[in-house]
Amino acid sequence: MVLPQTVMASGWFAVLSAFVAINTVMYGALALAKILPKIYPTTWFTSRNRRTQNRSIYPDPPEGTD
């Protein structure tokens, strides 16, 4: 479908084409973010609230036993 020059130069067509362009960029960014591995910002910084004792139901063996 070929549109006349007057339609291509109109304001509503410019708004529509800008919306389509932004929508396409956002769709591409979301698709790229979906395939990349998940980023955990907490791994970038050391945490002060680490436990000093192992609280697992499978505790570590006592020191000196092999």
Tab-separated table of C-alpha atoms in Angstrom:
chain	number	residue	atom	x	y	z
A	1	MET	CA	0.000	0.000	0.000
A	2	VAL	CA	1.468	3.311	-1.090
A	3	LEU	CA	0.368	6.465	0.700
A	4	PRO	CA	0.373	9.906	-0.889
A	5	GLN	CA	2.970	12.497	0.084
A	6	THR	CA	0.417	14.584	1.995
A	7	VAL	CA	-0.330	11.708	4.365
A	8	MET	CA	3.364	11.004	4.943
A	9	ALA	CA	4.008	14.642	5.856
A	10	SER	CA	1.027	15.004	8.205
A	11	GLY	CA	1.393	15.407	11.954
A	12	TRP	CA	-0.650	12.384	12.980
A	13	PHE	CA	1.487	10.135	10.793
A	14	ALA	CA	4.643	11.458	12.472
A	15	VAL	CA	3.149	10.742	15.904
A	16	LEU	CA	2.121	7.258	14.815
A	17	SER	CA	5.543	6.484	13.375
A	18	ALA	CA	7.254	7.766	16.553
A	19	PHE	CA	5.004	5.511	18.652
A	20	VAL	CA	5.821	2.511	16.468
A	21	ALA	CA	9.546	3.278	16.683
A	22	ILE	CA	9.493	3.543	20.496
A	23	ASN	CA	7.373	0.402	20.754
A	24	THR	CA	9.823	-1.516	18.564
A	25	VAL	CA	12.823	-0.410	20.624
A	26	MET	CA	11.085	-1.360	23.879
A	27	TYR	CA	10.098	-4.762	22.506
A	28	GLY	CA	13.688	-5.405	21.425
A	29	ALA	CA	15.063	-4.338	24.816
A	30	LEU	CA	12.621	-6.585	26.678
A	31	ALA	CA	13.414	-9.527	24.412
A	32	LEU	CA	17.138	-8.985	24.974
A	33	ALA	CA	16.658	-8.725	28.741
A	34	LYS	CA	14.688	-11.969	28.683
A	35	ILE	CA	17.504	-13.985	27.091
A	36	LEU	CA	20.345	-12.548	29.190
A	37	PRO	CA	21.214	-14.194	32.509
A	38	LYS	CA	19.615	-12.775	35.631
A	39	ILE	CA	21.679	-10.162	37.473
A	40	TYR	CA	21.759	-10.167	41.266
A	41	PRO	CA	23.075	-6.809	42.583
A	42	THR	CA	23.524	-8.296	46.057
A	43	THR	CA	26.464	-10.335	44.784
A	44	TRP	CA	28.331	-7.141	43.882
A	45	PHE	CA	28.568	-5.998	47.490
A	46	THR	CA	29.644	-7.827	50.601
A	47	SER	CA	26.943	-8.263	53.164
A	48	ARG	CA	27.553	-7.616	56.856
A	49	ASN	CA	24.664	-9.733	58.016
A	50	ARG	CA	26.188	-13.128	57.222
A	51	ARG	CA	25.726	-15.777	59.869
A	52	THR	CA	28.758	-16.871	61.854
A	53	GLN	CA	27.333	-20.343	62.474
A	54	ASN	CA	26.082	-22.902	60.022
A	55	ARG	CA	22.312	-23.117	60.582
A	56	SER	CA	21.723	-25.923	58.093
A	57	ILE	CA	19.894	-29.128	58.978
A	58	TYR	CA	23.074	-30.858	57.777
A	59	PRO	CA	25.729	-29.294	60.012
A	60	ASP	CA	29.429	-29.358	59.213
A	61	PRO	CA	31.404	-32.174	60.857
A	62	PRO	CA	33.304	-31.172	64.007
A	63	GLU	CA	36.884	-29.994	63.596
A	64	GLY	CA	39.525	-32.744	63.753
A	65	THR	CA	37.340	-35.605	62.463
A	66	ASP	CA	38.053	-36.886	58.991
